[in-house]
Short mmCIF file of N, CA and C in Angstrom, two decimals:
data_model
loop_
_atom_site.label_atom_id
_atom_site.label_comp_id
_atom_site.label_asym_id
_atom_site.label_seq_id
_atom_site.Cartn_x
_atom_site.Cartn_y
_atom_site.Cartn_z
N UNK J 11 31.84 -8.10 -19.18
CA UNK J 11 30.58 -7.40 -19.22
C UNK J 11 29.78 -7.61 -17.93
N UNK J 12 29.94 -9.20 -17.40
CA UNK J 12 29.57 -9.05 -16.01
C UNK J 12 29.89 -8.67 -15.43
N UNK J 13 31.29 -8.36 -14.96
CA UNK J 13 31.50 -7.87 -14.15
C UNK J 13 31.40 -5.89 -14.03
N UNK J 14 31.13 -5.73 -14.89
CA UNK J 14 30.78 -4.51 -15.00
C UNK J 14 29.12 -4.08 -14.70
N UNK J 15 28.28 -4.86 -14.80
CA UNK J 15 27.11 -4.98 -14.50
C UNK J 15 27.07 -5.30 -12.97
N UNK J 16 28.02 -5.84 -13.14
CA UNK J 16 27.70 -5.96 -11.02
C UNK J 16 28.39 -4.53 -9.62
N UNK J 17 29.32 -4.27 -10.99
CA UNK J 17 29.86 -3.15 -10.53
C UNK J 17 28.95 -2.09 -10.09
N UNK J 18 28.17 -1.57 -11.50
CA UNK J 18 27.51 -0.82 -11.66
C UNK J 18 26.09 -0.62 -10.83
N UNK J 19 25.98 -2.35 -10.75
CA UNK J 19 24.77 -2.26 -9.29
C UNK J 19 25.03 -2.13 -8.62
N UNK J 20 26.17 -2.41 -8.35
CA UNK J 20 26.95 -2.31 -6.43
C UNK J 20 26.85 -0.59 -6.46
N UNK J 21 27.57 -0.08 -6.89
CA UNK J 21 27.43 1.58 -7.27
C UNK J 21 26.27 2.10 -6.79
N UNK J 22 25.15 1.99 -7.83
CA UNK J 22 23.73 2.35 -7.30
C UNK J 22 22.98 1.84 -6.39
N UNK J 23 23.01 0.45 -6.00
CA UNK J 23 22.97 -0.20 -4.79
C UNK J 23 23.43 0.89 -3.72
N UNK J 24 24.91 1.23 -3.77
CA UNK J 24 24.89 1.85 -2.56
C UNK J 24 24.92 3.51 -2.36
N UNK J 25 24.42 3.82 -3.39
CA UNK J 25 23.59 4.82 -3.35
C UNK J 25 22.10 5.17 -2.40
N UNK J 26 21.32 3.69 -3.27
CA UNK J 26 20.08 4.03 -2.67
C UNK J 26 20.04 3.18 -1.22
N UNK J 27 21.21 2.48 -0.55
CA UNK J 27 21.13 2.26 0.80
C UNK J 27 21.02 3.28 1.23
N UNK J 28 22.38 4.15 1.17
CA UNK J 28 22.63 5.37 1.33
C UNK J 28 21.54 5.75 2.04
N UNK J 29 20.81 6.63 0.90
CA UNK J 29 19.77 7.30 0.60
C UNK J 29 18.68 7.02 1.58
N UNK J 30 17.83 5.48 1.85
CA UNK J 30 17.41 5.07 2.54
C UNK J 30 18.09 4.99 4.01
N UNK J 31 18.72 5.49 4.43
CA UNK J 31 19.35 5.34 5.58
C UNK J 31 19.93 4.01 6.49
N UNK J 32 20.90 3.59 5.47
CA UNK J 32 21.16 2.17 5.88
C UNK J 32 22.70 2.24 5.38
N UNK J 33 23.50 3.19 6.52
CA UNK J 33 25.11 3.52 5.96
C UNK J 33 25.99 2.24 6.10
N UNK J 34 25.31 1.11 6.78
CA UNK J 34 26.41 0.14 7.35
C UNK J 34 26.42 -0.84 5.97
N UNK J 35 25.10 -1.02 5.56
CA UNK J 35 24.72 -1.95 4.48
C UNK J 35 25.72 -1.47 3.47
N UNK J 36 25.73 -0.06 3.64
CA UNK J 36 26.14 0.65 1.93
C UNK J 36 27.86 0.34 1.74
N UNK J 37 28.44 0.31 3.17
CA UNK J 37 30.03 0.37 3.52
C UNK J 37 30.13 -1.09 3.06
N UNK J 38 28.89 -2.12 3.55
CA UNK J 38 29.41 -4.04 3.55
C UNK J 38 29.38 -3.94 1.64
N UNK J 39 28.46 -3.05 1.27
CA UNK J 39 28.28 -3.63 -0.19
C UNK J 39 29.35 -3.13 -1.12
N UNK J 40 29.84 -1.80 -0.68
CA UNK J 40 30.71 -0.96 -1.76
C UNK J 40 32.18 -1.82 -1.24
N UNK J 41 32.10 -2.45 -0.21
CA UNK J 41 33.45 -3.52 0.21
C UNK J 41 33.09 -4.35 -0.24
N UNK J 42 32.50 -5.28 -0.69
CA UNK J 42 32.31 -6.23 -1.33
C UNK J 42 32.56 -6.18 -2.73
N UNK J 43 32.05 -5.02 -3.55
CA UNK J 43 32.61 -4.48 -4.61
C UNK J 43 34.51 -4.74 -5.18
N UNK J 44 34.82 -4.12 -3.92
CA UNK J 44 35.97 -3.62 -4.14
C UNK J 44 36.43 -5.14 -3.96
N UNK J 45 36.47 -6.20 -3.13
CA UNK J 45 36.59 -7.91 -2.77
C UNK J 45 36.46 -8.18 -4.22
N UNK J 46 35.20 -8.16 -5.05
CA UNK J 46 35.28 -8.67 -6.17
C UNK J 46 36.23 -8.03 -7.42
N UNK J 47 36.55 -7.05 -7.25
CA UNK J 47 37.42 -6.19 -8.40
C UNK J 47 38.58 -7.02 -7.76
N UNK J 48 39.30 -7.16 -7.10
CA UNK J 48 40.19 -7.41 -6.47
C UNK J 48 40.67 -9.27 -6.66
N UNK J 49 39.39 -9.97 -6.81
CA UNK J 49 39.21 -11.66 -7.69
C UNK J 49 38.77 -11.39 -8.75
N UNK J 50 38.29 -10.82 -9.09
CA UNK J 50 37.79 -10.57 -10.44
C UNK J 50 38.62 -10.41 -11.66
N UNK J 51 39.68 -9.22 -11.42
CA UNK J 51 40.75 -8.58 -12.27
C UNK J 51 41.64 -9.81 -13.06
N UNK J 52 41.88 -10.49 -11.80
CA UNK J 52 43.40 -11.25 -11.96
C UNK J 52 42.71 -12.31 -12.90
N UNK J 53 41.29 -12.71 -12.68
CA UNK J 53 40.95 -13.94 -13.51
C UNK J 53 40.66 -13.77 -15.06
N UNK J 54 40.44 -11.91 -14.90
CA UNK J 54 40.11 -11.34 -16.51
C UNK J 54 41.74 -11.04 -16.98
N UNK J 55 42.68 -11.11 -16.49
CA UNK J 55 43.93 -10.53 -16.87
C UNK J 55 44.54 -11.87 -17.39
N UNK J 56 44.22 -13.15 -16.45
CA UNK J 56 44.53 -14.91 -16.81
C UNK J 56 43.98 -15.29 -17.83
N UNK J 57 42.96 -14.75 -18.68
CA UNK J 57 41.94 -14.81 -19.21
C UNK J 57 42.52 -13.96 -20.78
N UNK J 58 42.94 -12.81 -20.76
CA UNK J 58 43.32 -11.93 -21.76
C UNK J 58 42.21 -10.88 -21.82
N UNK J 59 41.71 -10.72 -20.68
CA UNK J 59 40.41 -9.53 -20.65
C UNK J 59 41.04 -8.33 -20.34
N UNK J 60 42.15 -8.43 -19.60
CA UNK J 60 42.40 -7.51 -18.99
C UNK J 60 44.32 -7.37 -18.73
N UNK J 61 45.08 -6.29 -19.11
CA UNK J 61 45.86 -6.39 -18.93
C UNK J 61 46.83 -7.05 -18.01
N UNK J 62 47.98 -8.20 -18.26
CA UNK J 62 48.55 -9.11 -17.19
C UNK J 62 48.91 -8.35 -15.74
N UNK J 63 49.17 -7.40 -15.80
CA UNK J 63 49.79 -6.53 -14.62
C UNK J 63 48.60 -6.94 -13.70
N UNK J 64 47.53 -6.71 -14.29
CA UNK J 64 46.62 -6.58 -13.05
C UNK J 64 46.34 -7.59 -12.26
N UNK J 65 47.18 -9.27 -12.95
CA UNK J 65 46.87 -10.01 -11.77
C UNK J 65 47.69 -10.16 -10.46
N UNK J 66 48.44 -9.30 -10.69
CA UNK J 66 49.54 -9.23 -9.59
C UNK J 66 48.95 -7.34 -8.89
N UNK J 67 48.72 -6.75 -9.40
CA UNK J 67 48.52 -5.69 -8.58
C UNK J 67 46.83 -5.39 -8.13
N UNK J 68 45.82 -5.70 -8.75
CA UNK J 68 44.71 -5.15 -8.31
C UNK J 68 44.10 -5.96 -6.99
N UNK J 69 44.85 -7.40 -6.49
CA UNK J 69 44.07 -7.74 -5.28
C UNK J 69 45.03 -7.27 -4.25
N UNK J 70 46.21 -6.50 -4.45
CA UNK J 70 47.15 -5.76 -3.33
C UNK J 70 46.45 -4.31 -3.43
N UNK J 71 46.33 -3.91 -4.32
CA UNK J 71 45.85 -2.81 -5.01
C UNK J 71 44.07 -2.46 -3.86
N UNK J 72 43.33 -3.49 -4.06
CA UNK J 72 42.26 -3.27 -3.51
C UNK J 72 42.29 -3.41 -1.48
N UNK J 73 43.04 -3.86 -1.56
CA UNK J 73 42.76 -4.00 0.19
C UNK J 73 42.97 -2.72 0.64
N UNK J 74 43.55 -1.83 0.29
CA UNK J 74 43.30 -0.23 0.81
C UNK J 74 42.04 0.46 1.03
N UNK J 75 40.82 0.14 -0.17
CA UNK J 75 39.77 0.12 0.23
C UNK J 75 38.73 -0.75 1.01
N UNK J 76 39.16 -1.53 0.52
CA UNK J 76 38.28 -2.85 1.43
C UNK J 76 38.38 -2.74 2.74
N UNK J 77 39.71 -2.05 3.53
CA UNK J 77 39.93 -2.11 4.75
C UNK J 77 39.63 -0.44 5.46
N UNK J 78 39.57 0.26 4.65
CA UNK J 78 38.99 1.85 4.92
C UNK J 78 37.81 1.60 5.15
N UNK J 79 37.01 1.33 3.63
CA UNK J 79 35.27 1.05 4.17
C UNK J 79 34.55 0.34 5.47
N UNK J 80 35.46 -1.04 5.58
CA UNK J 80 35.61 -2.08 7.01
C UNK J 80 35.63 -1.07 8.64
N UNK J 81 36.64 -0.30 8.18
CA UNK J 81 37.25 0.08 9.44
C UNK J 81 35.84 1.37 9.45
N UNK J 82 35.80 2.09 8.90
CA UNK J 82 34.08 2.95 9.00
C UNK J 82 32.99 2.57 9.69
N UNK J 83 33.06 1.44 9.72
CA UNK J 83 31.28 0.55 10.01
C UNK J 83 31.20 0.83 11.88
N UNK J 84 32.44 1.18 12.75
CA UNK J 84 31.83 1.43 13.63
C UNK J 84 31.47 2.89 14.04
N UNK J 85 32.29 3.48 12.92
CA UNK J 85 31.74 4.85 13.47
C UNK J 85 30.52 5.09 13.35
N UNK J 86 30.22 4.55 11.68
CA UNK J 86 28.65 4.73 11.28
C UNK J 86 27.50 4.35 12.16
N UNK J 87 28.21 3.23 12.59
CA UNK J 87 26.93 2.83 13.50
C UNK J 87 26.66 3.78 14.52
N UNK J 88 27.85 4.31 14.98
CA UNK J 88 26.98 5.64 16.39
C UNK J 88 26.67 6.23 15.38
N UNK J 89 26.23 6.72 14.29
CA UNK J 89 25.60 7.83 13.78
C UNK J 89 24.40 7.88 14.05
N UNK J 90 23.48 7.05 14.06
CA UNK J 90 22.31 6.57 14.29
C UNK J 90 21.67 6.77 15.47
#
C-alpha cells in the first residue's frame, strides 16, 4: 500500500514539476520512481506481495527506464 502511495506521488509530483517548469526535477523524480519499483518489487515478491518472478525480472526490467529518463536530463536542460 506504500508503495503505491509513493508511486502515486511520484506520478503527480511529476506532473506538477512539469507544469511548473522544472523538466530536470520531473526526469530525477519519475527515475527515482522507477529505482524504487525496481527494490521495491523483489522485496514484495520475497515477501509474498507480489508474484516470485518479479524478483528476478523487475530490477532488470526497470533500468530501461531509469536510464532513458537519465540520459534526457541534458537535452532538457538546453530547453531552457
Amino acid at each position: 500500500m506504500i508503495t503505491m502511495l509513493w508511486l502515486f506521488s511520484a506520478g503527480s509530483g511529476a506532473l506538477v514539476l512539469w507544469w511548473l517548469g522544472l523538466p530536470s526535477l520531473t526526469l530525477v523524480l519519475l527515475a527515482a520512481a522507477f529505482t524504487s519499483i525496481g527494490i521495491l518489487d523483489p522485496i514484495a515478491a520475497q515477501s509474498g506481495e507480489a508474484p516470485l518472478f518479479f524478483a528476478r525480472l523487475r530490477p532488470v526490467q526497470m533500468v530501461l527506464p531509469v536510464v532513458s529518463l537519465l540520459s534526457l536530463l541534458p537535452i532538457v536542460q538546453t530547453l531552457k
